[in-house]
Amino acid sequence: MNDRVLVVNCGSSSLKLAVFDQSDATIATALAERLGADNATASLRYNGEKQALALTPGAGHAAALNDIIAALADQNILKQAPIAVGHRVVHGGEAFKGAARITTDVLQAIEACCNLAPLHNPVNLLGIQATRTLFPDVPQVAVFDTAFHQSLPPHAYLYALPKRFYEDWGVRRYGFHGTSHAFMLEETARRLGKPATETSLISAHLGNGCSITAIRNGASVDTSMGLTPLEGLVMGTRSGDIDPGLFDFLADKDISAERLHRTLNNESGLLGLSGLTNDMRTLIEAADNGHADAQLALDVFCFRLARYIGAMLVSLEQLDALVFTGGIGENSARVRAETLNHLGLLGFAVDDARNQAHGRSSEPLGAIHGPDSRFRIMVIPTDEERVIAREALKHAQ
Ligand code: AMP
């Protein structure tokens, strides 16, 4: 019997696919990168092995999707059409408080959010259209990065701007990485043996993009990203918070709005501060070899993160755990230690040995706190694709 669920995650120039079975096991994953460029590549992970896949020359998202699905069929990974397809969609605005089965109305609503996420929603739509063409009879489900944060109270989602900016144009904080933060909630609650609706967390998703969320009794109540995924923490190439007075200050400096947009999104963050790299692993190696600006970038990253952890506490009545995830959160003992060192006054205390082991060897919780810590601190690998597969199955029925 066919039991495969396909997950499609279209980034601005990349495409990730994952195939699950109904019992939640990952069967295969595929990744295509630098789509639209001459040096686009694709690879497939299956049965513990990684193999390169051929792409149609000049492949964009739709062609790459066709190439990868053809390879999955060739290798009997997808012998028939899947039973459901789950799509990651970045922005659902205020229209979506959860995942949604894709219909013409849902497509229109996603399209209406394109102005809020111009780099992401249009490519998400491309992925949906290409998959619908391939599998016209299969239920398709959209899972939104913003949906988990629709529980934010107005005091957390409103900017202190004239209220008509919100009323007329939807200018408010939406929050992102919702699928990952929702997974953190489920997984932490499972490990602690508590219902998710009684679990309160601070969830730090630290990858190339970074965001932090306060979750009170299972609901997102504050988060660091805002109208766009630029606000908040220092990221690989994004600045995070800046003084909005900067725009005025730069008005006579011959920097166009478009140039500034590119600087804030693509040339700032760890890359901008270090002048070297957006990659945390490379940055730490450089800092260890005496690169002063690499250390400075690391220091700014950890200080801003610590400041946000403190800020997230004000939305909570109690805290079951501070959880770290994402490529940096899961793998960098250095970032976690440097961040937590700022938070001694609040009662966070890390255990060095557990931290170095990334919470993997010590005990099943993934805990890295010491005996004197006021709060649990845990490291949990995220799995956004798995959440999308679960949601696709749930909404396809
Ligand atoms: P992601 O976007 O979740 O794939 O995370 C990518 C980020 O994780 C990059 O900045 C990587 O350098 C970082 N990363 C991955 N492994 C490590 C590691 N062992 N130490 C420090 N950073 C890491």
Tab-separated table of N, CA and C in Angstrom, residues 148 186 190 232 260 283 321 368:
chain	number	residue	atom	x	y	z
A	148	PHE	N	2.008	29.629	13.987
A	148	PHE	CA	2.176	29.339	15.416
A	148	PHE	C	2.149	30.625	16.249
A	186	GLU	N	6.406	20.558	21.241
A	186	GLU	CA	5.953	19.163	21.280
A	186	GLU	C	7.009	18.243	21.871
A	190	ARG	N	7.044	16.257	25.379
A	190	ARG	CA	7.149	14.790	25.359
A	190	ARG	C	8.259	14.316	26.298
A	232	GLY	N	15.115	41.442	15.276
A	232	GLY	CA	15.450	40.597	16.424
A	232	GLY	C	16.917	40.302	16.571
A	260	LEU	N	20.278	49.674	0.928
A	260	LEU	CA	20.211	49.469	2.373
A	260	LEU	C	19.505	48.146	2.699
A	283	LEU	N	33.522	31.066	11.755
A	283	LEU	CA	33.768	32.259	12.577
A	283	LEU	C	34.492	31.881	13.873
A	321	ALA	N	11.721	25.128	30.519
A	321	ALA	CA	13.071	24.977	29.964
A	321	ALA	C	13.380	26.090	28.968
A	368	ILE	N	21.541	20.501	29.652
A	368	ILE	CA	22.927	20.980	29.773
A	368	ILE	C	23.095	21.886	30.990
